[in-house]
Coordinates of C-alpha atoms and ligand atoms in Angstrom, one line a residue:
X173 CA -154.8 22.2 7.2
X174 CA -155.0 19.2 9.4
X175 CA -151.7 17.8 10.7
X176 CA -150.4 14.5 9.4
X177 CA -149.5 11.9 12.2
X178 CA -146.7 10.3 13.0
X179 CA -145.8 7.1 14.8
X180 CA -142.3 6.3 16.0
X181 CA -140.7 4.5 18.8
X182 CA -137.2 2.5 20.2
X183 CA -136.8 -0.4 21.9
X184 CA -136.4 -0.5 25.6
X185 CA -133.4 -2.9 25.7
X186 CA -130.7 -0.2 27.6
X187 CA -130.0 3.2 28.5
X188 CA -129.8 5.7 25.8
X189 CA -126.6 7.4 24.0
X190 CA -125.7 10.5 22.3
X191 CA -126.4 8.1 18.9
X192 CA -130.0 8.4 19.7
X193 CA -130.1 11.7 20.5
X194 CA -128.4 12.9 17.0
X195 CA -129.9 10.2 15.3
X196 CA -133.8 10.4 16.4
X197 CA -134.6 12.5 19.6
X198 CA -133.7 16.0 18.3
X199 CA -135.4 15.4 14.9
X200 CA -138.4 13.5 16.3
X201 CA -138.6 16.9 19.3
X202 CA -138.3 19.4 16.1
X203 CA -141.3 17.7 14.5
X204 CA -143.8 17.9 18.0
X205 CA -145.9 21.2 16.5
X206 CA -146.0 20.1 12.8
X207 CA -147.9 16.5 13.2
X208 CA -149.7 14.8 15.7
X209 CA -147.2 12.6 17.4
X210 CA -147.0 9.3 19.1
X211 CA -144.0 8.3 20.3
X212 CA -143.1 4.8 21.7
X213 CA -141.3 3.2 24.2
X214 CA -141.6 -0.5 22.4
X215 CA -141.1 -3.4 25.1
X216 CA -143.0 -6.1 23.2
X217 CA -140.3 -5.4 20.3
X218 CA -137.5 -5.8 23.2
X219 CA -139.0 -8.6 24.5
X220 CA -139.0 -10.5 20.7
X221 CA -135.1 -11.0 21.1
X222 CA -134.2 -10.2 24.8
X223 CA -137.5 -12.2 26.2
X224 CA -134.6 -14.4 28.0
X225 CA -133.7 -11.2 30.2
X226 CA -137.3 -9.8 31.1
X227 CA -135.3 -7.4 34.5
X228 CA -133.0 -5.9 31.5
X229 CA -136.2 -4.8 29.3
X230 CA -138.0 -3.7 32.6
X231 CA -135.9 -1.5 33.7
X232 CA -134.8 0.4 30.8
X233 CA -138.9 0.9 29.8
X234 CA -138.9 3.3 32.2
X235 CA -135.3 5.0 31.6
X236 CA -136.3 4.9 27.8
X237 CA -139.2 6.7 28.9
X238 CA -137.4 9.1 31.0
X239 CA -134.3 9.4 28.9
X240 CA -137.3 10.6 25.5
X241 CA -138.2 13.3 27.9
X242 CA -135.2 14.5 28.6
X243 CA -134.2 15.1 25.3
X244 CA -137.3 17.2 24.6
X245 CA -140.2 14.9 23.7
X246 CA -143.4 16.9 25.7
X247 CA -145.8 14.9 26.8
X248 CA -148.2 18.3 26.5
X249 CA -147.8 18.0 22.7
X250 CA -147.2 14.4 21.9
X251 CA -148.3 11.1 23.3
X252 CA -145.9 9.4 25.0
X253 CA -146.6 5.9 25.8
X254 CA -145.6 2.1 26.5
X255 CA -146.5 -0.3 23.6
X256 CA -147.8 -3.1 26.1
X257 CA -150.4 -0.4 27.9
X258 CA -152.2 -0.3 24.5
X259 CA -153.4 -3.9 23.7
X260 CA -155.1 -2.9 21.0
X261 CA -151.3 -3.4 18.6
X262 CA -151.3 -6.7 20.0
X263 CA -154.9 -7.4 18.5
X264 CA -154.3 -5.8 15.4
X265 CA -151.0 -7.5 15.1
X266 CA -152.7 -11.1 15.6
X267 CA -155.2 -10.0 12.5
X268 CA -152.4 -8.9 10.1
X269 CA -150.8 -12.0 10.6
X270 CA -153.5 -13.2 8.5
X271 CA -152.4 -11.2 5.9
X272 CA -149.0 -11.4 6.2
X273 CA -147.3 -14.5 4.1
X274 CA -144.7 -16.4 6.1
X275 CA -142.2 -15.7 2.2
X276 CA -142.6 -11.7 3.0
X277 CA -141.2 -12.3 6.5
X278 CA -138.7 -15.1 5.4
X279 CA -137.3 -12.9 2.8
X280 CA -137.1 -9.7 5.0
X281 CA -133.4 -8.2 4.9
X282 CA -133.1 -7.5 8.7
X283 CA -134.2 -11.3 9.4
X284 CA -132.0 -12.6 7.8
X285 CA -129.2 -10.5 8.6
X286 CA -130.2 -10.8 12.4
X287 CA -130.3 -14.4 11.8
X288 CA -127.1 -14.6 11.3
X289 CA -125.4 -11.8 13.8
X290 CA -127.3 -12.9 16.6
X291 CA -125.0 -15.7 18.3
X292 CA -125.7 -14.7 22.0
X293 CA -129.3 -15.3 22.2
X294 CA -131.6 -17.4 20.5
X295 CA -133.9 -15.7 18.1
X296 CA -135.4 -18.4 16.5
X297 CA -138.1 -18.0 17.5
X298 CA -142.2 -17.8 16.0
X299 CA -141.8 -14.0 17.6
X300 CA -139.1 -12.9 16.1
X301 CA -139.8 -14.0 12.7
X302 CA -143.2 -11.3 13.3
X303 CA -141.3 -8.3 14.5
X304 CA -142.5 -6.6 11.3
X305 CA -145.9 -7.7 11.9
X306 CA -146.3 -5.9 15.2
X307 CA -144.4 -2.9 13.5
X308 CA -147.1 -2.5 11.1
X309 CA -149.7 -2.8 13.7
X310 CA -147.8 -0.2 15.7
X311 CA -147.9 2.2 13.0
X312 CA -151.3 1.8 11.1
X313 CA -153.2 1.9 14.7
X314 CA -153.6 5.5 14.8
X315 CA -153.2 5.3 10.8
X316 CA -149.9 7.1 11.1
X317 CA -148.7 8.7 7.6
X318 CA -145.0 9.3 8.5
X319 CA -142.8 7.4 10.6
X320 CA -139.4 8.9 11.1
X321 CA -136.7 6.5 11.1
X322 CA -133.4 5.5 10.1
X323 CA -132.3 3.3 6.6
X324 CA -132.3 0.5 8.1
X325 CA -135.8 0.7 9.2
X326 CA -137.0 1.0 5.2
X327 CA -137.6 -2.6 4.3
X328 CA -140.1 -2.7 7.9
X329 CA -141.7 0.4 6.4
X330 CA -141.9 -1.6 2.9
X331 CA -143.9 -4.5 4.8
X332 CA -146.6 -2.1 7.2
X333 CA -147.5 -0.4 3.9
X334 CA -148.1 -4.2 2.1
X335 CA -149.2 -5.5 4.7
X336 CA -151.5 -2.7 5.1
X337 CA -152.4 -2.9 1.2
X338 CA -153.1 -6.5 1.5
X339 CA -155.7 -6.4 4.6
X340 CA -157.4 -3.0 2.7
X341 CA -158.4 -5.7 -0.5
X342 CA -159.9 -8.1 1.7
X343 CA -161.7 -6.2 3.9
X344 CA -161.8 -2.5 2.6
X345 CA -159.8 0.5 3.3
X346 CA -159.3 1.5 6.8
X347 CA -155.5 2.1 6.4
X348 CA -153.2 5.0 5.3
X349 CA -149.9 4.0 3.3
X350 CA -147.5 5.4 5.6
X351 CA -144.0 6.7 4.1
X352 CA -140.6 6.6 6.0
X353 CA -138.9 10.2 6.8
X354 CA -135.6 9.7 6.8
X355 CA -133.8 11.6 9.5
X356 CA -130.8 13.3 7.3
X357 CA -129.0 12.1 10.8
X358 CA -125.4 13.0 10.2
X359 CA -123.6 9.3 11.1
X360 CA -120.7 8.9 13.4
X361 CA -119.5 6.1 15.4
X362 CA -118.3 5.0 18.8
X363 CA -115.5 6.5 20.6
X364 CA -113.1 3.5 19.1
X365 CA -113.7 4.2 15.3
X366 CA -116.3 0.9 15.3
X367 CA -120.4 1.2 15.0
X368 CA -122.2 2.2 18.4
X369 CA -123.1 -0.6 20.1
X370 CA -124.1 -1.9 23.6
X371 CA -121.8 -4.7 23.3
X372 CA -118.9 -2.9 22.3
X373 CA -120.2 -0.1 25.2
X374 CA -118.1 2.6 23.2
X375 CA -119.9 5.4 23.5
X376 CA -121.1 8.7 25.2
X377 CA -124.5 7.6 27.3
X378 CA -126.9 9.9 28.7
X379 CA -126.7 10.1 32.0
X380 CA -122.7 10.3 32.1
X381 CA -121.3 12.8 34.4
X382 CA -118.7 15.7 32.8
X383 CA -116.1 13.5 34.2
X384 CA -117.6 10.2 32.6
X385 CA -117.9 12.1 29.4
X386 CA -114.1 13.4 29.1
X387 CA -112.5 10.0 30.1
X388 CA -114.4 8.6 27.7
X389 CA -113.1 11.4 25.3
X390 CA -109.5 10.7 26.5
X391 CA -109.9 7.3 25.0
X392 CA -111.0 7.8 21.5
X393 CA -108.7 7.2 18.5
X394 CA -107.1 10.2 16.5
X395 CA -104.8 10.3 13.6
X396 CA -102.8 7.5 14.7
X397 CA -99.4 9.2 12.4
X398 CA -99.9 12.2 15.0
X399 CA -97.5 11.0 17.5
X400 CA -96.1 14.3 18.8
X401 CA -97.6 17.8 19.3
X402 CA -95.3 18.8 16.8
X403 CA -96.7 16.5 13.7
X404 CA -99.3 18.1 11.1
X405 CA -102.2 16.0 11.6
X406 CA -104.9 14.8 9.0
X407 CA -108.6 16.0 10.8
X408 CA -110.3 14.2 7.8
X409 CA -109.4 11.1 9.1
X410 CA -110.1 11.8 12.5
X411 CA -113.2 10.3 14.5
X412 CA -112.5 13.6 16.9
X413 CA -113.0 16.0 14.1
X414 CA -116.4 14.4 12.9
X415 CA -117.5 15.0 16.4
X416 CA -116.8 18.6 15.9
X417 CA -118.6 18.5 12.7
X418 CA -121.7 17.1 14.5
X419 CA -122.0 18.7 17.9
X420 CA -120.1 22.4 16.7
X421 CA -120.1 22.4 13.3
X422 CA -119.0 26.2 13.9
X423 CA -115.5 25.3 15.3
X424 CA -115.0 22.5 13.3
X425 CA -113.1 24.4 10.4
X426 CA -111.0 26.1 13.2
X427 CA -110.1 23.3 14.5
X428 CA -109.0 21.2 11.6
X429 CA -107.1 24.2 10.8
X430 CA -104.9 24.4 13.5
X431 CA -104.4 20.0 13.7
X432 CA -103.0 20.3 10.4
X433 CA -100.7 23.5 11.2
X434 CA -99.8 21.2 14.4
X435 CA -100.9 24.9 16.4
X436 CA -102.1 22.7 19.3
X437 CA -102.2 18.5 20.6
X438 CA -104.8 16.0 20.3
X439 CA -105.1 16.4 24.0
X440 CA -106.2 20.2 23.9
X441 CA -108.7 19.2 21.0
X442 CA -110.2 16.4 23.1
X443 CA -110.5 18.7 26.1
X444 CA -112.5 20.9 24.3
X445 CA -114.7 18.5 22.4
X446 CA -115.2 16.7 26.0
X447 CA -116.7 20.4 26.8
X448 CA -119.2 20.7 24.0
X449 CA -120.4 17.1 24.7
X450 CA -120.7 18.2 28.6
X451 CA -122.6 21.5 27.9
X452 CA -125.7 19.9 25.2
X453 CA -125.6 16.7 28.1
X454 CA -126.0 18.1 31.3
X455 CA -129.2 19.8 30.5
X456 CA -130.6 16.4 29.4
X457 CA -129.0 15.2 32.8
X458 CA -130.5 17.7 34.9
X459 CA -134.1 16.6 33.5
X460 CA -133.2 13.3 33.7
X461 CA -132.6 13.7 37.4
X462 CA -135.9 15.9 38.1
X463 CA -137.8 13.2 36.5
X464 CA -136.3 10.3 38.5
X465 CA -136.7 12.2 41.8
X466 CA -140.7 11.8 40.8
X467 CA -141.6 8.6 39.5
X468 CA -145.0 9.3 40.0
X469 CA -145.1 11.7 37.6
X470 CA -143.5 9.9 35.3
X471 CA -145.9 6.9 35.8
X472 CA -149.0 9.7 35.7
X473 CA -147.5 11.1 32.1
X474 CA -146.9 7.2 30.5
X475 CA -151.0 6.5 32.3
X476 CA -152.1 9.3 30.5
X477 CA -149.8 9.0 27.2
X478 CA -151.6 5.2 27.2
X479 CA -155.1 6.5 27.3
X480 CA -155.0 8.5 24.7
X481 CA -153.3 5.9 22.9
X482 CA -156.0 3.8 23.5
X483 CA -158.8 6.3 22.4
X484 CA -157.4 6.4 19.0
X485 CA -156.1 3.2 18.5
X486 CA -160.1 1.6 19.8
X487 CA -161.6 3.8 17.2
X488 CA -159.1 1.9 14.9
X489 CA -160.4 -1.4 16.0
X490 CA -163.7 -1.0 16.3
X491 CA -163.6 -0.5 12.4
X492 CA -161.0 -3.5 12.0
X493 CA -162.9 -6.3 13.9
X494 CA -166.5 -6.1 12.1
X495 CA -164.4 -6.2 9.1
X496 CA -162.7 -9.2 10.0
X497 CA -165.4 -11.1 11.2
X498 CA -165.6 -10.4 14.9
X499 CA -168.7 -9.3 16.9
X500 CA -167.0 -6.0 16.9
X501 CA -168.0 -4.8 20.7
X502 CA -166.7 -1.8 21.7
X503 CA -164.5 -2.1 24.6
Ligands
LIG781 N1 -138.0 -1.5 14.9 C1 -137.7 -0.2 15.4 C2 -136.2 -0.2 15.7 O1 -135.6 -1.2 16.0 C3 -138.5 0.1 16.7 C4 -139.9 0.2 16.4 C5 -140.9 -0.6 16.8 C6 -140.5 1.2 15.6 N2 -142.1 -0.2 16.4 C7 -141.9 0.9 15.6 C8 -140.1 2.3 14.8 C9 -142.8 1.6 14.8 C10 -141.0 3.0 14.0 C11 -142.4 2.6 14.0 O2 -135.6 0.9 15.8
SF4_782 FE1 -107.9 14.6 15.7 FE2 -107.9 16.9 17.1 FE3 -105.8 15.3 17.2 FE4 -106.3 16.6 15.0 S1 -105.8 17.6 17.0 S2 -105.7 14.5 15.1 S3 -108.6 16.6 14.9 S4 -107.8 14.9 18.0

């Protein structure tokens, strides 16, 4: 049976957090040996909103890179890879523009919704407005079938496979309709009850050291009617118990058992939830640190991840530009 193919990919625009690591990076690692995969690190995509702070983007391309193969994304099994060393997404993203009507892109719900959260930086721009263009390119360049990603990603997926639809009527079919897998990612937020979010920097990063990790811990809200040791508290309302559910699903029935019987204090639970997180980071850490003591191996792995790219996504081309009109020469 041949292996489908997937495409996925995050944008470089700071370091990484336990968020991604639940959300994409373990699913995305336990998929390596059932498709063909191609994962991303995608700095045009930063670049579309953060353009204004080009040292932020370049920097955390290569931590984004580092931090994907920390968390278990083999570069022996998958392609790992920057968007800009493959120009062939930026060509095919110039001729699905022609394809693409500006009413799809006007009416697309994360537009508009960024439109209007955005205050800090000016996103109205022509780029921005294509973010779903280049998506789609990303994607049907090596005719990726399955893109894993979260909800919020569906109404891009909804566009790559019109798009996609669209440019196969004009000028025949070279392209797959791709379907979203949605990660069944269990959701939790930031230490302070609120969504994860750079700007709110409330949350567990990467690269945090066990003492990093249970400061941070020390901070997070509990049952706020707990006020004493001695009070039952109420783990289903408690942002420390969902951790438990997440990262030791095993204890976490234990655990809400003795909260409500008040058999030990939000402190003792936080210690050892600040242990869990330590023990499934500091692996991640310690390849983290490997790979940064050798950044010419990480360049070599991202060169290599690039060509291979490339040899698929020139195959790609060299059916999409005869069909569009070009001379079609083979690079
Ligand atoms: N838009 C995605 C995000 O913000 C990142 C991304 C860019 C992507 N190109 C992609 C995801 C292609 C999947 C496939 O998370
Ligand atoms: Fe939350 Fe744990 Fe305190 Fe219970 S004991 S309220 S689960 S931190």
């Amino acid at each position: 049976m041949t292996k489908g193919t997937i495409l996925s990919g995050m944008r470089p625009t700071g370091p990484l957090h336990i968020g991604h690591l639940v959300g994409a990076l373990s699913n995305w690692a336990s998929l390596q040996d059932s498709y063909r995969c191609f994962f991303m690190v995608a700095d045009w995509h930063a670049l579309m909103s953060e353009y204004e702070s080009p040292e932020v983007v370049r920097e955390a391309t290569l931590q984004v890179a580092i931090d994907f193969m920390a968390c278990g994304l083999d570069p022996e099994r998958s392609t790992i890879f920057v968007q800009s060393d493959v120009p062939e997404h930026i060509e095919l993203y110039m001729a699905f523009s022609f394809v693409t009507p500006l009413g799809w892109l006007e009416r697309c719900p994360t537009y508009k919704e960024q439109l209007r959260n955005i205050t800090d930086r000016d996103i109205s721009n022509y780029a921005f407005l294509g973010y779903p263009v280049l998506q789609a390119a990303d994607i049907l360049v090596y005719k990726a079938d399955t893109v894993p990603v979260g909800e919020d990603q569906l109404p891009h997926l909804e566009l790559t496979r019109e798009i996609g639809r669209r440019f196969n009527h004009l000028y025949g079919g070279i392209f797959p309709e791709p379907q979203a897998m949605l990660t069944n990612a269990p959701r939790f937020l930031g230490l302070d009850g609120r969504k994860m979010s750079k700007s709110y920097g409330n949350y567990i990063s990467l690269s945090d050291t066990a003492e990093d990790i249970r400061a941070k811990v020390m901070t997070m809200f509990t049952d706020p009617q707990r006020q004493r040791k001695s009070d039952p508290g109420r783990p289903e309302i408690c942002n420390v118990h969902r951790y438990f559910d997440i990262f030791a699903p095993d204890e976490a029935r234990e655990v809400a058992d003795k909260c409500r019987k008040a058999e030990w204090g939000c402190t003792d639970c936080k210690m050892r939830i600040a242990e869990i997180l330590e023990s499934r980071i500091s692996p991640i850490r310690e390849r983290q640190a490997a790979l940064m003591a050798d950044p010419a191996e990480v360049e070599d792995i991202l060169t290599r991840g690039a060509q291979q790219a490339r040899d698929v996504a020139e195959a790609t081309m060299a059916e999409v530009r005869p069909a569009i009109g070009l001379k079609g020469t083979r690079r």
